[in-house]
Short mmCIF file of C-alpha atoms in Angstrom, two decimals:
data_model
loop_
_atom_site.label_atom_id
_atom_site.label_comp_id
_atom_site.label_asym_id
_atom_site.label_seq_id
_atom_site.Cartn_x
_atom_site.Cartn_y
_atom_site.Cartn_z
CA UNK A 17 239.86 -6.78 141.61
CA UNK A 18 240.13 -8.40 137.99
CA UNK A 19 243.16 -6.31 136.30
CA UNK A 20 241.96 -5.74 132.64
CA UNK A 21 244.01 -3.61 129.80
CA UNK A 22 241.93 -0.24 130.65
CA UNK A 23 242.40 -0.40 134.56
CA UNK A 24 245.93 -0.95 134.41
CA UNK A 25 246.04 2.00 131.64
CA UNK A 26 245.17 3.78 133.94
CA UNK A 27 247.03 2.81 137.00
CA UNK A 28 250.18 3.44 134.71
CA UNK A 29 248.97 6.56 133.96
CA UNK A 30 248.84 7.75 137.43
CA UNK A 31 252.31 6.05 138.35
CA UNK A 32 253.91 8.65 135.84
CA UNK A 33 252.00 11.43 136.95
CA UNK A 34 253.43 10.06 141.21
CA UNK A 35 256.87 9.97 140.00
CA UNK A 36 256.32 13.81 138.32
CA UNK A 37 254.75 14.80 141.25
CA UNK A 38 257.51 13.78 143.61
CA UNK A 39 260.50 15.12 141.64
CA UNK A 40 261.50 18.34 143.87
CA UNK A 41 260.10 20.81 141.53
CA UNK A 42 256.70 19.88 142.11
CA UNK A 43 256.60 17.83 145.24
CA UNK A 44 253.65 19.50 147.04
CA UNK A 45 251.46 18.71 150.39
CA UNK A 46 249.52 15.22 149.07
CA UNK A 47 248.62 16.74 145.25
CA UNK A 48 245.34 16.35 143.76
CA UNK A 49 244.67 14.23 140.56
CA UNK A 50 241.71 14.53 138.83
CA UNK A 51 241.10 11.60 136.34
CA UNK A 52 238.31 12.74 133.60
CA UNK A 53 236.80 10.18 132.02
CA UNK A 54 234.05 9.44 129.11
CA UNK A 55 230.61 8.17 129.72
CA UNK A 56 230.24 6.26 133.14
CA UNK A 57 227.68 4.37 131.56
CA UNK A 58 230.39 2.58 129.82
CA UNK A 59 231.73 -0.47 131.27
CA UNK A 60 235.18 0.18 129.96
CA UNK A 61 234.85 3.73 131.96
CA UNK A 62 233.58 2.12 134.99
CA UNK A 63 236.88 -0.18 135.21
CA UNK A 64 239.09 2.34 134.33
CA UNK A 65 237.56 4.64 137.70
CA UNK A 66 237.95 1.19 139.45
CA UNK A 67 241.60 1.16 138.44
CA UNK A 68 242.31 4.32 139.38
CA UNK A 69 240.86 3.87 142.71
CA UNK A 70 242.69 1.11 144.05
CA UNK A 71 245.70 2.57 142.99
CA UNK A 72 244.66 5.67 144.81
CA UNK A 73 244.18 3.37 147.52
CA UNK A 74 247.46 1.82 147.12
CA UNK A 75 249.10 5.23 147.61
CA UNK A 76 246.70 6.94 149.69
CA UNK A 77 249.45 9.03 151.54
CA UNK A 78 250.88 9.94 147.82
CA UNK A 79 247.43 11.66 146.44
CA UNK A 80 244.03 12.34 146.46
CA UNK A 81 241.76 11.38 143.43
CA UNK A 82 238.09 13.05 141.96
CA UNK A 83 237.05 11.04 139.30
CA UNK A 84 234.64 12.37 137.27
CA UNK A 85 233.05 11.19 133.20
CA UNK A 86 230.35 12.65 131.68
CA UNK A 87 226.72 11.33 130.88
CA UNK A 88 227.01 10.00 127.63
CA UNK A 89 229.93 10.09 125.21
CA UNK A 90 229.33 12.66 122.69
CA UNK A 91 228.64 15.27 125.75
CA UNK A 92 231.81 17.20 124.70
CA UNK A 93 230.76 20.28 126.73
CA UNK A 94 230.02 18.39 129.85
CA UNK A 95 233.92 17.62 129.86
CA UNK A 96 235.09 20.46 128.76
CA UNK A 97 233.56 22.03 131.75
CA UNK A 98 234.93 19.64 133.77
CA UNK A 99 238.47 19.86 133.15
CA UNK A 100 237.86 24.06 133.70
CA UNK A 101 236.57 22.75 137.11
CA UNK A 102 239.41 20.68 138.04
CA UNK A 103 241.64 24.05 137.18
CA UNK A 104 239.26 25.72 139.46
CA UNK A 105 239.59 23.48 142.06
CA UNK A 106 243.67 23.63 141.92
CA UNK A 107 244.32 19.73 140.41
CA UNK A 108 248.05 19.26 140.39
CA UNK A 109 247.38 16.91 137.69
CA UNK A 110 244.93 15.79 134.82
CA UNK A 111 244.75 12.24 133.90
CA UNK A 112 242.17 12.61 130.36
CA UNK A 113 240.07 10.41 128.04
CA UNK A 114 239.07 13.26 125.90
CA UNK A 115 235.30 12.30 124.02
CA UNK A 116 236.58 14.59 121.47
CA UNK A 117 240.13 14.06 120.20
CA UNK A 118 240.25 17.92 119.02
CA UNK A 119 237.60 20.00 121.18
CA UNK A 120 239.30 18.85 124.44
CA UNK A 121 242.27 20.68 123.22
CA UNK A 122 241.93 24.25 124.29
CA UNK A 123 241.04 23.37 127.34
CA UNK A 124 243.89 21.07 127.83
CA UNK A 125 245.64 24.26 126.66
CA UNK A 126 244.48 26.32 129.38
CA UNK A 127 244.72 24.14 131.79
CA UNK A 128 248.52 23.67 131.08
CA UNK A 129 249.26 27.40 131.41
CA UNK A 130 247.72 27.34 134.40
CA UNK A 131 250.60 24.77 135.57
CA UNK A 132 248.83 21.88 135.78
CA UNK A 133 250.49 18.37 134.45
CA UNK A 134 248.03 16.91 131.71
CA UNK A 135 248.12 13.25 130.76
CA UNK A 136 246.19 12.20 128.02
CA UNK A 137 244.83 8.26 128.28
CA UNK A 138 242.71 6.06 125.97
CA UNK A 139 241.89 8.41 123.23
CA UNK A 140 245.07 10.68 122.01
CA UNK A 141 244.43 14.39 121.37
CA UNK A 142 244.47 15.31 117.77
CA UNK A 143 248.43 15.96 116.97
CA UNK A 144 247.67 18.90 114.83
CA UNK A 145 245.43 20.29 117.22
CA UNK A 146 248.23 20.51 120.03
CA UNK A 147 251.03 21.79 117.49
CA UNK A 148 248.73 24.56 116.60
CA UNK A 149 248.56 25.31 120.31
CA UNK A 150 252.28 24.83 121.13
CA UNK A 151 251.45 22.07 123.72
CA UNK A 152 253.03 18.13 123.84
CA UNK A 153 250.46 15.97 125.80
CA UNK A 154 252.20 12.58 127.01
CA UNK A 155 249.60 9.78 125.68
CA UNK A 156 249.60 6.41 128.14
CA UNK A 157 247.26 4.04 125.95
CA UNK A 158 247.47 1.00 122.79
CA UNK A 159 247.86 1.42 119.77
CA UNK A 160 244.47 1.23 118.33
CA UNK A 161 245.44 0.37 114.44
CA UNK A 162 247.83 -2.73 115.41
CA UNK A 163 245.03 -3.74 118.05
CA UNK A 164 241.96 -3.73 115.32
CA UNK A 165 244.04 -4.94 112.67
CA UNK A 166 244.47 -8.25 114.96
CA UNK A 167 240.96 -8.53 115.64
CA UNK A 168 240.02 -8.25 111.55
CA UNK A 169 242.90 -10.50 111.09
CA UNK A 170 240.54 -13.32 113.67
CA UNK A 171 237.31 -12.56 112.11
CA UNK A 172 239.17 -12.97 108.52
CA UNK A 173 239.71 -16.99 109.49
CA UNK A 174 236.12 -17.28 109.84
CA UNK A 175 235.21 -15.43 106.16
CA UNK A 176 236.21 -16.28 102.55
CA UNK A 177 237.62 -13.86 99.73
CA UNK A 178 234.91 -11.59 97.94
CA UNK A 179 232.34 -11.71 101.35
CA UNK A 180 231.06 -8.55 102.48
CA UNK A 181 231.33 -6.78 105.63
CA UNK A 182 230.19 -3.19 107.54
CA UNK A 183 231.81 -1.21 110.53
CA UNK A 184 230.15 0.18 113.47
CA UNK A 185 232.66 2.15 114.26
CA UNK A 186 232.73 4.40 117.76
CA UNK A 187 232.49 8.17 117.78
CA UNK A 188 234.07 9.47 114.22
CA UNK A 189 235.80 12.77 115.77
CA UNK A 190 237.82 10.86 118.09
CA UNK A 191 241.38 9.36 117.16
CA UNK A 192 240.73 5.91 118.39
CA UNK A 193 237.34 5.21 116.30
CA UNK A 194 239.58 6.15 113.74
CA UNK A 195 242.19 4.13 114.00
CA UNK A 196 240.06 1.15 115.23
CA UNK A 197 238.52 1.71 111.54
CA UNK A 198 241.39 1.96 110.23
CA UNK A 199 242.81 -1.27 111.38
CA UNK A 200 239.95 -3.39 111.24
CA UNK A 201 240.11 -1.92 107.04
CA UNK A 202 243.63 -2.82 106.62
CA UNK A 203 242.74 -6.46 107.98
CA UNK A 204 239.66 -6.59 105.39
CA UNK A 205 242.20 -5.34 102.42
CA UNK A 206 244.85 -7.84 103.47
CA UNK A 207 241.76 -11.12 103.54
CA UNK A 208 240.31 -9.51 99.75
CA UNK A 209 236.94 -8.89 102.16
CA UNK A 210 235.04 -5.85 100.64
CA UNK A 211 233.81 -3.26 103.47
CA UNK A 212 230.22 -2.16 102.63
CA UNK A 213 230.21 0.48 104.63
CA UNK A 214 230.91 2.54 107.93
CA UNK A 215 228.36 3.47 110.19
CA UNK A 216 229.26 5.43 114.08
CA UNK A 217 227.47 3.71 117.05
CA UNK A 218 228.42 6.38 119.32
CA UNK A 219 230.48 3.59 121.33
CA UNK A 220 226.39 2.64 122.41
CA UNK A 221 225.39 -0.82 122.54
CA UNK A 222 221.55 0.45 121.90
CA UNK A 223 222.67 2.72 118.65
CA UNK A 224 225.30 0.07 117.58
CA UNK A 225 222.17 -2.44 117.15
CA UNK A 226 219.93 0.75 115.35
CA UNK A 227 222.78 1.14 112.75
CA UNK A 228 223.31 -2.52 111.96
#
């Protein structure tokens, strides 16, 4: 398969979580991992459950993987539900791209009392969110600011001082939109390119072209 920055994300993601579950302390009979993704009818989700698979395949004998996402990405309730499921279902582990940086929390929460290892991937939890809750989350993923900073630096080349520009910018309660906007706003500043204005696409190609 093509190795691309999301599958092997996630692949690392799932080596930390092997070497946790080997240590004595929580070596078990073949633990389950449950990977919970956003929408799977998101190409960057798809790859990512690719990813995860053929390292699952890699270590068959190490771990057994359910990989579930939810419908569309604002469905915050759909994954909610299904990280209480993967509880339910005794996960040893829960690898997480949360669609909501601060709603997933609680049930991240719960889930960790219940002595399951959570590892948070792609989108990071809200930080104030898990210090009101007492919980540290390990977060495998970029760093979205630096990354959309670089691509507003590239677009810069291609504009002049004074032009005008707008953002379609992915879901606005989760960390990474943020900091994507962010970035791309610090790259604008830098060029003396005047943002318009800031619209959320959802992370949808089809509401991406509505708000443009």
């Amino acid at each position: 398969m093509q190795f691309t920055r999301r599958s092997v994300q996630t692949a690392a993601a799932l080596a930390v979580l092997g070497g946790l579950l080997a240590s004595p302390a929580l070596a078990q009979d073949k633990p389950k991992i449950a990977l919970v993704m956003k929408s799977l009818a998101n190409e960057f989700f798809r790859t990512m459950e690719d990813g995860a698979k053929a390292h699952q395949k890699a270590h068959a004998s190490e771990y057994t993987l359910v990989a579930n996402g939810i419908k569309n990405e604002t469905d915050t309730a759909a994954q909610i539900k299904m990280v209480e499921q993967a509880v339910a279902q005794k996960a040893s582990a829960i690898v997480i791209a949360p669609a909501d940086s601060k709603a997933l929390v609680p049930a991240v929460k719960a889930a960790i009392d219940k002595g399951v290892i959570v590892i948070n991937i792609d989108n990071q939890l809200d930080a104030d969110a898990l210090k009101e809750k007492n919980i540290t989350v390990p977060f495998v993923g970029p760093d979205n600011r630096v990354g959309a900073k670089l691509v507003g630096d590239h677009l810069a080349k291609s504009l002049k001082a004074g032009d005008k520009v707008g953002i379609i910018e992915g879901v606005s309660t989760t960390f990474n939109a943020q900091q994507r906007t962010l970035g791309y706003q610090d790259a604008m500043k830098a060029a003396n390119i005047t943002v318009v204005g800031v619209q959320s696409g959802n992370w949808e190609i089809e509401k991406g072209n509505t708000v443009a």
